[in-house]
JSON list of C-alpha atoms in Angstrom, two decimals:
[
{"chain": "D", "resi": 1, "resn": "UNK", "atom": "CA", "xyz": [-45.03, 60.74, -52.23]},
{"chain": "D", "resi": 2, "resn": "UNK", "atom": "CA", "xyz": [-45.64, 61.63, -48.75]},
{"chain": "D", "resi": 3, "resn": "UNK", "atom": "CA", "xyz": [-47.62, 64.60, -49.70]},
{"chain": "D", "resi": 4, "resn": "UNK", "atom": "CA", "xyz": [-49.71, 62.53, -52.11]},
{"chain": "D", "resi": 5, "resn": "UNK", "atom": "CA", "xyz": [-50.76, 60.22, -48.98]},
{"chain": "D", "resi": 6, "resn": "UNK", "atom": "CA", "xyz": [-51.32, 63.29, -46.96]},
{"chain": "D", "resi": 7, "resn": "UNK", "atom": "CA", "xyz": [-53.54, 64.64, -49.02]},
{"chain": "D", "resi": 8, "resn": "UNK", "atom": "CA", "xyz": [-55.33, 61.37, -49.45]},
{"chain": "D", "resi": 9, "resn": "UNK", "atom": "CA", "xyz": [-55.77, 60.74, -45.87]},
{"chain": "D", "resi": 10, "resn": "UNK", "atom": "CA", "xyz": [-57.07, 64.61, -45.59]},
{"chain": "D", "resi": 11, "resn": "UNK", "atom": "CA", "xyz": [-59.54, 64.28, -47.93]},
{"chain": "D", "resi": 12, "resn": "UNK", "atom": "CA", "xyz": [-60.92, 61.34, -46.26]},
{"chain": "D", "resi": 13, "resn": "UNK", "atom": "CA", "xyz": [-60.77, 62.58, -42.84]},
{"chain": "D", "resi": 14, "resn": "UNK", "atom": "CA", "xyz": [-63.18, 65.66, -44.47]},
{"chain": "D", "resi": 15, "resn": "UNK", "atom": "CA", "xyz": [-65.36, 63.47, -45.82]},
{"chain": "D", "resi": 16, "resn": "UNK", "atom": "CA", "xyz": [-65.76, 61.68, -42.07]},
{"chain": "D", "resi": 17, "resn": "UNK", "atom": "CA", "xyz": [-65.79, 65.44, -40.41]},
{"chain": "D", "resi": 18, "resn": "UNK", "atom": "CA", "xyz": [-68.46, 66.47, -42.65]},
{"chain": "D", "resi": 19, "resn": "UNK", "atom": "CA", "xyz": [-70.37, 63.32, -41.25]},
{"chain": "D", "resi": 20, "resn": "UNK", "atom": "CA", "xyz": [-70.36, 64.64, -37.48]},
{"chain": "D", "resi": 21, "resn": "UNK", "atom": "CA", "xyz": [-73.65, 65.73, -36.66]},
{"chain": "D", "resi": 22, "resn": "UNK", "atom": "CA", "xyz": [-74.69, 68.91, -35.10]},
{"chain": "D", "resi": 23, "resn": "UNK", "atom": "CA", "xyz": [-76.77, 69.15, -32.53]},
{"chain": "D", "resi": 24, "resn": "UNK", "atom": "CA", "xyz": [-80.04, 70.48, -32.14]},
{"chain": "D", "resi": 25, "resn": "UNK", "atom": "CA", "xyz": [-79.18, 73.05, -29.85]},
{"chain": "D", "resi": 26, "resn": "UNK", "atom": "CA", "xyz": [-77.49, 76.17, -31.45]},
{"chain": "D", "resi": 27, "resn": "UNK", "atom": "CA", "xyz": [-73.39, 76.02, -30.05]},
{"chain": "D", "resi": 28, "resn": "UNK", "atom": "CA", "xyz": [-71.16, 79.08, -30.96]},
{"chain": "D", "resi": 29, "resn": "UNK", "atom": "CA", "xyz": [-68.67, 75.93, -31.35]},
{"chain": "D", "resi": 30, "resn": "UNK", "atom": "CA", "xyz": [-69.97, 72.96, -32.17]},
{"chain": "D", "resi": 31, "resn": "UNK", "atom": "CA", "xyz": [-68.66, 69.60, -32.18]},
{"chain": "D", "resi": 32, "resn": "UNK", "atom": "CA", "xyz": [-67.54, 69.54, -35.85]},
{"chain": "D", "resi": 33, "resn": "UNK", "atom": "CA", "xyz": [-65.98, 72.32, -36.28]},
{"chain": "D", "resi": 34, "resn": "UNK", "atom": "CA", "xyz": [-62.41, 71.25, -34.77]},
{"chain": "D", "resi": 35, "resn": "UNK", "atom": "CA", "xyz": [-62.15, 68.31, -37.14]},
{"chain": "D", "resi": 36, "resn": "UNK", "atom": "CA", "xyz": [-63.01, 70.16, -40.43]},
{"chain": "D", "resi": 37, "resn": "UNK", "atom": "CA", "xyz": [-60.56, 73.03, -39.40]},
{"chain": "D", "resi": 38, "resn": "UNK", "atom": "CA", "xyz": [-57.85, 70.40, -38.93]},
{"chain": "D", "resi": 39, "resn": "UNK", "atom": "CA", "xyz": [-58.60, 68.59, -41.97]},
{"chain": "D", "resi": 40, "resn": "UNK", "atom": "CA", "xyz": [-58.16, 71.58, -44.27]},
{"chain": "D", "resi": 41, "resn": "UNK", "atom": "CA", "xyz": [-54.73, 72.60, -42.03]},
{"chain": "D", "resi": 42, "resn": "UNK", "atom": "CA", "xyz": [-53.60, 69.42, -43.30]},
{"chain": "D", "resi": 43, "resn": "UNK", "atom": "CA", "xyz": [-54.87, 69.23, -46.99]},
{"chain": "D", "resi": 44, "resn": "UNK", "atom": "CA", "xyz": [-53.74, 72.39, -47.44]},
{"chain": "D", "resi": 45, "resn": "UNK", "atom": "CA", "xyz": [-50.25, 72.09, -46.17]},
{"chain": "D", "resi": 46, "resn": "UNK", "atom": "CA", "xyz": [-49.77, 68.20, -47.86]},
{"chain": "D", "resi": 47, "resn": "UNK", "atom": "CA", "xyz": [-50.40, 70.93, -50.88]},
{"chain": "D", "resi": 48, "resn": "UNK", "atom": "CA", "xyz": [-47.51, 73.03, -49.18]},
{"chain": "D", "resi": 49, "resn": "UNK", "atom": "CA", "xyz": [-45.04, 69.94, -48.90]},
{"chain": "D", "resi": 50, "resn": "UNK", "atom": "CA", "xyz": [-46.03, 69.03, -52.13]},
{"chain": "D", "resi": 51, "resn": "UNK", "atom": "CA", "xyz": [-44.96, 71.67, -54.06]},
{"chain": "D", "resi": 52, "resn": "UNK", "atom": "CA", "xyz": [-41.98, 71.88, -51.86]},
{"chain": "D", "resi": 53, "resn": "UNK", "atom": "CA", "xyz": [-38.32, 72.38, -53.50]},
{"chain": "D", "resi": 54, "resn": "UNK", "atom": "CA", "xyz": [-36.45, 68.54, -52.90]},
{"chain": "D", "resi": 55, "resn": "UNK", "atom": "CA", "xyz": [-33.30, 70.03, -54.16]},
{"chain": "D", "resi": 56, "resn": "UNK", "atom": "CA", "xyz": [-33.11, 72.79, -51.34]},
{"chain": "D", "resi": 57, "resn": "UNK", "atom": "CA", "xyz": [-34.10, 70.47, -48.44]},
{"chain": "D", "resi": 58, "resn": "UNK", "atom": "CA", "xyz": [-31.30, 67.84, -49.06]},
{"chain": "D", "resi": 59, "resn": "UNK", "atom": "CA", "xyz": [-28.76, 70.69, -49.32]},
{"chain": "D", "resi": 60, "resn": "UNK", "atom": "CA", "xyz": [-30.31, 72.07, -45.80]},
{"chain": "D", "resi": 61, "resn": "UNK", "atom": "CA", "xyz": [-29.84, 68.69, -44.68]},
{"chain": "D", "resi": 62, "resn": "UNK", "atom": "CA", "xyz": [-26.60, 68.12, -45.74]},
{"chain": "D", "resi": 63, "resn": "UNK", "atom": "CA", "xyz": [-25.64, 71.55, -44.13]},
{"chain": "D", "resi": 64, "resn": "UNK", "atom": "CA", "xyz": [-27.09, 70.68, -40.90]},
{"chain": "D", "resi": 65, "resn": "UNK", "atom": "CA", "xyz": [-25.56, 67.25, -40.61]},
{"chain": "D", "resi": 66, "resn": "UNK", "atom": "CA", "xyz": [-21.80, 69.11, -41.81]},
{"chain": "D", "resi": 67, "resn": "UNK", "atom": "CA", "xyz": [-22.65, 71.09, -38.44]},
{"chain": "D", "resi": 68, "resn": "UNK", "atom": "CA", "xyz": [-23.77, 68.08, -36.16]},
{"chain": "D", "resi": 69, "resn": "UNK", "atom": "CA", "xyz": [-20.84, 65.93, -36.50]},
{"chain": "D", "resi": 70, "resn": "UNK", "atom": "CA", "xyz": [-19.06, 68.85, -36.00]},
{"chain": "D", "resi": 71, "resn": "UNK", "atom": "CA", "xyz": [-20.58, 69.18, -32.68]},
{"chain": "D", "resi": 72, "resn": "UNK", "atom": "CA", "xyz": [-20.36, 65.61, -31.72]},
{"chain": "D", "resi": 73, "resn": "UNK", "atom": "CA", "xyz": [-23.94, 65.10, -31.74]},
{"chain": "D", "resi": 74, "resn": "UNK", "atom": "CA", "xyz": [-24.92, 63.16, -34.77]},
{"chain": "D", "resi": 75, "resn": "UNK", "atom": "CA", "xyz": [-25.88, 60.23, -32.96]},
{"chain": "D", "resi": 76, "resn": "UNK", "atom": "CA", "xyz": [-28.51, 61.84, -30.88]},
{"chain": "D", "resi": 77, "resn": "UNK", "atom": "CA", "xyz": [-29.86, 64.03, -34.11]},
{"chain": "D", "resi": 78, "resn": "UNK", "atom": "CA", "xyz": [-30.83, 61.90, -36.92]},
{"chain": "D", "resi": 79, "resn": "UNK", "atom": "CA", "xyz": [-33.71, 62.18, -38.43]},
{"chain": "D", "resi": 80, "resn": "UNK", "atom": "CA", "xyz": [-35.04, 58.44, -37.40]},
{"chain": "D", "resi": 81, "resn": "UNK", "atom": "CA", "xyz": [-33.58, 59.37, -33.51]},
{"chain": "D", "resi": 82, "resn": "UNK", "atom": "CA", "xyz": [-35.60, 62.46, -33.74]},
{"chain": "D", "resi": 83, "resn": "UNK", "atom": "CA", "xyz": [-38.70, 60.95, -34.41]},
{"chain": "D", "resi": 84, "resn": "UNK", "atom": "CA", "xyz": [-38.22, 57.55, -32.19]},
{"chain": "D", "resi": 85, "resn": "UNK", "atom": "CA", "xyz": [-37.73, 60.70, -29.47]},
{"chain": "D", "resi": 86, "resn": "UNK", "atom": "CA", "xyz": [-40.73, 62.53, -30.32]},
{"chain": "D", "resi": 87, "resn": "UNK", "atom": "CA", "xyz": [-43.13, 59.49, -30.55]},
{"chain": "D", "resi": 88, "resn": "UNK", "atom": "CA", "xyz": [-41.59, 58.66, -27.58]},
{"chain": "D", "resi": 89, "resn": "UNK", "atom": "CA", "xyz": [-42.43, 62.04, -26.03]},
{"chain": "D", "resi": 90, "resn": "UNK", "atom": "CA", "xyz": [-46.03, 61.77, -27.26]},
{"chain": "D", "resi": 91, "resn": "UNK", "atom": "CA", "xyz": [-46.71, 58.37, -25.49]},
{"chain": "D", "resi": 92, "resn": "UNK", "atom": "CA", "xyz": [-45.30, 59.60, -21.93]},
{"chain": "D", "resi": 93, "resn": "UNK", "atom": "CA", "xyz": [-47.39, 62.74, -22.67]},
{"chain": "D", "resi": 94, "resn": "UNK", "atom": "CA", "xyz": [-50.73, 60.57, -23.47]},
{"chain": "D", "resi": 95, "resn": "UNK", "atom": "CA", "xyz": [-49.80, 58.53, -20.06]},
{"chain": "D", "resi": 96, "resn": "UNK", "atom": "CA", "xyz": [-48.82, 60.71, -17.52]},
{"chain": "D", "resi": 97, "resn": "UNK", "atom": "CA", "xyz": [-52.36, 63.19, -19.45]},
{"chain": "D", "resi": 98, "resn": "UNK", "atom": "CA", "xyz": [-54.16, 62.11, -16.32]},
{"chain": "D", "resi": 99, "resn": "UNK", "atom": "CA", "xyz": [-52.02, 61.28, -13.67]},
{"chain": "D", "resi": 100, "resn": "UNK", "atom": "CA", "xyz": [-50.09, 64.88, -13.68]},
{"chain": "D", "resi": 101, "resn": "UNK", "atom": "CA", "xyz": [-53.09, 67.04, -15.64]},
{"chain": "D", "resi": 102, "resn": "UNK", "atom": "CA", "xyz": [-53.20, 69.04, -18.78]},
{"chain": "D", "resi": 103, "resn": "UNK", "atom": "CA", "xyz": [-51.33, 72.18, -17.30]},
{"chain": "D", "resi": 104, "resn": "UNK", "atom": "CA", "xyz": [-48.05, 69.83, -16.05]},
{"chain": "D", "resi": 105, "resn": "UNK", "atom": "CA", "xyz": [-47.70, 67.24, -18.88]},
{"chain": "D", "resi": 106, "resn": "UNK", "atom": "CA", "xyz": [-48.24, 70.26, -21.45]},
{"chain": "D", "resi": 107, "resn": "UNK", "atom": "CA", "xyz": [-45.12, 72.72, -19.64]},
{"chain": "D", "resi": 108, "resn": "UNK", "atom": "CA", "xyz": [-43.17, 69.29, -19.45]},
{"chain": "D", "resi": 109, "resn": "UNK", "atom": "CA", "xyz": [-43.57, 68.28, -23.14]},
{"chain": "D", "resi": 110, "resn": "UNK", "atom": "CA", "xyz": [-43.47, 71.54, -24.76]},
{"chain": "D", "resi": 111, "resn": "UNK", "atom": "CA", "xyz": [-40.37, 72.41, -22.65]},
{"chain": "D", "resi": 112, "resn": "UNK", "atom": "CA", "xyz": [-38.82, 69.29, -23.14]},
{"chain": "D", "resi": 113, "resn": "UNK", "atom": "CA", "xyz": [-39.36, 68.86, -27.02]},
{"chain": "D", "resi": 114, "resn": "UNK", "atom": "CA", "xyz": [-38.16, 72.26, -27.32]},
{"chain": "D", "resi": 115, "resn": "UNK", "atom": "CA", "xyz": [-34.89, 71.66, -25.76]},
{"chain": "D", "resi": 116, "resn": "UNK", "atom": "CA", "xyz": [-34.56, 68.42, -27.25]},
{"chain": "D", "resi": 117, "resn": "UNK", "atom": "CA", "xyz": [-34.77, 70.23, -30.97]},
{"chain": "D", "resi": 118, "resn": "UNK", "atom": "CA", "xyz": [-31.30, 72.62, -30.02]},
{"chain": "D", "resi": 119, "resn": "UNK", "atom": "CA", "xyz": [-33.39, 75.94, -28.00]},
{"chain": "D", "resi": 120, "resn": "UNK", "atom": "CA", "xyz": [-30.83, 76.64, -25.22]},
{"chain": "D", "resi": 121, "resn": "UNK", "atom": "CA", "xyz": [-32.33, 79.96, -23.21]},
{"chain": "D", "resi": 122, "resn": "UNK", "atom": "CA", "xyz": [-34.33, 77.94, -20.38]},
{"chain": "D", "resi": 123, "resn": "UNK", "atom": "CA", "xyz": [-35.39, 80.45, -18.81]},
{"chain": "D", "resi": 124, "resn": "UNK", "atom": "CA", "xyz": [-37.25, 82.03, -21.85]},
{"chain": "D", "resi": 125, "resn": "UNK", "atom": "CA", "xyz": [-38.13, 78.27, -22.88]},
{"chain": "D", "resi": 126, "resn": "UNK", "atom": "CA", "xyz": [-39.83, 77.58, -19.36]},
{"chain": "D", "resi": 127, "resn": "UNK", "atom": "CA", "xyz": [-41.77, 81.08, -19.59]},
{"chain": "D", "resi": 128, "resn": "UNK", "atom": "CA", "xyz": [-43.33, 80.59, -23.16]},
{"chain": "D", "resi": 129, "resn": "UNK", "atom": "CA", "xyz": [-43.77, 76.54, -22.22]},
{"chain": "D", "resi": 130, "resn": "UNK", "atom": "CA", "xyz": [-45.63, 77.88, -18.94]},
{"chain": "D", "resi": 131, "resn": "UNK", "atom": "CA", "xyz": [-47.47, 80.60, -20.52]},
{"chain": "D", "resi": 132, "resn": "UNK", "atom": "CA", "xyz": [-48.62, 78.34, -23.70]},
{"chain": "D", "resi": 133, "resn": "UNK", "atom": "CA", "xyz": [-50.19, 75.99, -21.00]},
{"chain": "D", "resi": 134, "resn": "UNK", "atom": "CA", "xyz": [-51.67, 77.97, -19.27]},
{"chain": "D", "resi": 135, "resn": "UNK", "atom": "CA", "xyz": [-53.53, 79.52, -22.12]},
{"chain": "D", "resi": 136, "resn": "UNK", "atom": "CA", "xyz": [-54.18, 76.64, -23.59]},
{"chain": "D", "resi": 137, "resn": "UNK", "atom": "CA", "xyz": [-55.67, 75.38, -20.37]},
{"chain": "D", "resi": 138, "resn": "UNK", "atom": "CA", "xyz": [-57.43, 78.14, -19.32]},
{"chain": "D", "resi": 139, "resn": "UNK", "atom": "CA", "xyz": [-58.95, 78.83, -22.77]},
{"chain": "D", "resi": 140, "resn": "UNK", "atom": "CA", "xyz": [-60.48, 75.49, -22.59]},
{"chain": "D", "resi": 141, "resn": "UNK", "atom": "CA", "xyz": [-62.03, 74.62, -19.54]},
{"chain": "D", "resi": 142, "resn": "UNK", "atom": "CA", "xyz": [-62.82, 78.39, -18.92]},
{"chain": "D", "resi": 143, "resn": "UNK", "atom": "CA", "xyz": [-64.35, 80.17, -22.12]},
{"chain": "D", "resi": 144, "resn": "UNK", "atom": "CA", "xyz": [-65.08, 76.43, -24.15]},
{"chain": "D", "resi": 145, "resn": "UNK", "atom": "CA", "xyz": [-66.09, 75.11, -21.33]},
{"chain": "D", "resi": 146, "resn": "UNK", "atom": "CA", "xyz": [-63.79, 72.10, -21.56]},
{"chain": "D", "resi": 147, "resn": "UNK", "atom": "CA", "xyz": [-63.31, 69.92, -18.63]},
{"chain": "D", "resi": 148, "resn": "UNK", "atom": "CA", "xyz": [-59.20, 68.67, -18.35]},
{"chain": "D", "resi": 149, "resn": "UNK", "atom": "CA", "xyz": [-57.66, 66.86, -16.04]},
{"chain": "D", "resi": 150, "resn": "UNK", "atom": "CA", "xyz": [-56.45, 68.76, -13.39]},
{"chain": "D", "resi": 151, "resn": "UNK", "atom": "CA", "xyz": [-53.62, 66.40, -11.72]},
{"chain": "D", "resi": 152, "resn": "UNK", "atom": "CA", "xyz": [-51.41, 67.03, -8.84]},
{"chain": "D", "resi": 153, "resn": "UNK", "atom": "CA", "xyz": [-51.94, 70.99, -9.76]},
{"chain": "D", "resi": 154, "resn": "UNK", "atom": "CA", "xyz": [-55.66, 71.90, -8.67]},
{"chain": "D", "resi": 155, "resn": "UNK", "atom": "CA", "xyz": [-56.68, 74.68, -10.22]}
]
C-alpha cells in the first residue's frame, strides 16, 4: 500500500518538476534538473518496494527482533523508536543547519545516525562521516557554485 502512495506522490511531484522553468541563460545544471532526478529515484524505487517479497521481510524482522531482545535492546530498536529517533535527528539537523554550518551538522548527523543504526568502528565511522561532508560541501559551493552556511567552521 505504501508503495502505491509512493508512486502516487512521485508521479505528482514529476508533473510539478516538469513545471520548473528554465532559464534563459544556458546552465550546465539548471534549476530543474535536481527535482526530476529525485522524482524518478523515487518512482522507480516505490516500483522496487512494490514488487518487494512481504514474506521474506517479516521473517528478517522476526530474526532481527529474536537477536535484539537477546541483546537487551528492544526498547531502544523498534521500528516506531527508530523512526521517532530519526525524525528527531532530522529536525535538530534542519535547526542547528545554520547556527553550526553544512560541514558540522552533516559529520554530526551522518555520524550519529550511523551509530544509532548498530555501526560500532568510530573511528572508520568519523572518517567516512568527515569525508562525506566534506565532499558534499565542497562539491557544492565550489564546482555548483552553491553558497552553504558556513557556521562556527569558516572555510
Amino acid at each position: 500500500m505504501i508503495a502505491i502512495i509512493l508512486a502516487l506522490f512521485s508521479s505528482g511531484y514529476l508533473v510539478l518538476a516538469f513545471d520548473i522553468p528554465s532559464f534563459s541563460v544556458p546552465r550546465p545544471v539548471d534549476s530543474d534538473l535536481f527535482p526530476k532526478i529525485l522524482g524518478f529515484i523515487l518512482l522507480i524505487l516505490s516500483i522496487f518496494l512494490f514488487f518487494d517479497r512481504k514474506e521474506y521481510k517479516d521473517q528478517e524482522e522476526e530474526e532481527e527482533t529474536q537477536v535484539q531482545q537477546k541483546e537487551g535492546k528492544q526498547r531502544f530498536a523498534t521500528p516506531r523508536m527508530q523512526v521517532f529517533v530519526t525524525l528527531v535527528a532530522i529536525a535538530l539537523y534542519i535547526f542547528l543547519f545554520e547556527i553550526l554550518g553544512f560541514l558540522l551538522v552533516t559529520l554530526l548527523f551522518t555520524f550519529g545516525m550511523t551509530f544509532y543504526y548498530g555501526y560500532r568502528r568510530h573511528v572508520v565511522n568519523f572518517i567516512v562521516s568527515l569525508s562525506v561532508s566534506l565532499f558534499f560541501y565542497l562539491l557544492l559551493t565550489r564546482f555548483m557554485g552553491i553558497y552553504l552556511p558556513e557556521g562556527i567552521i569558516p572555510i
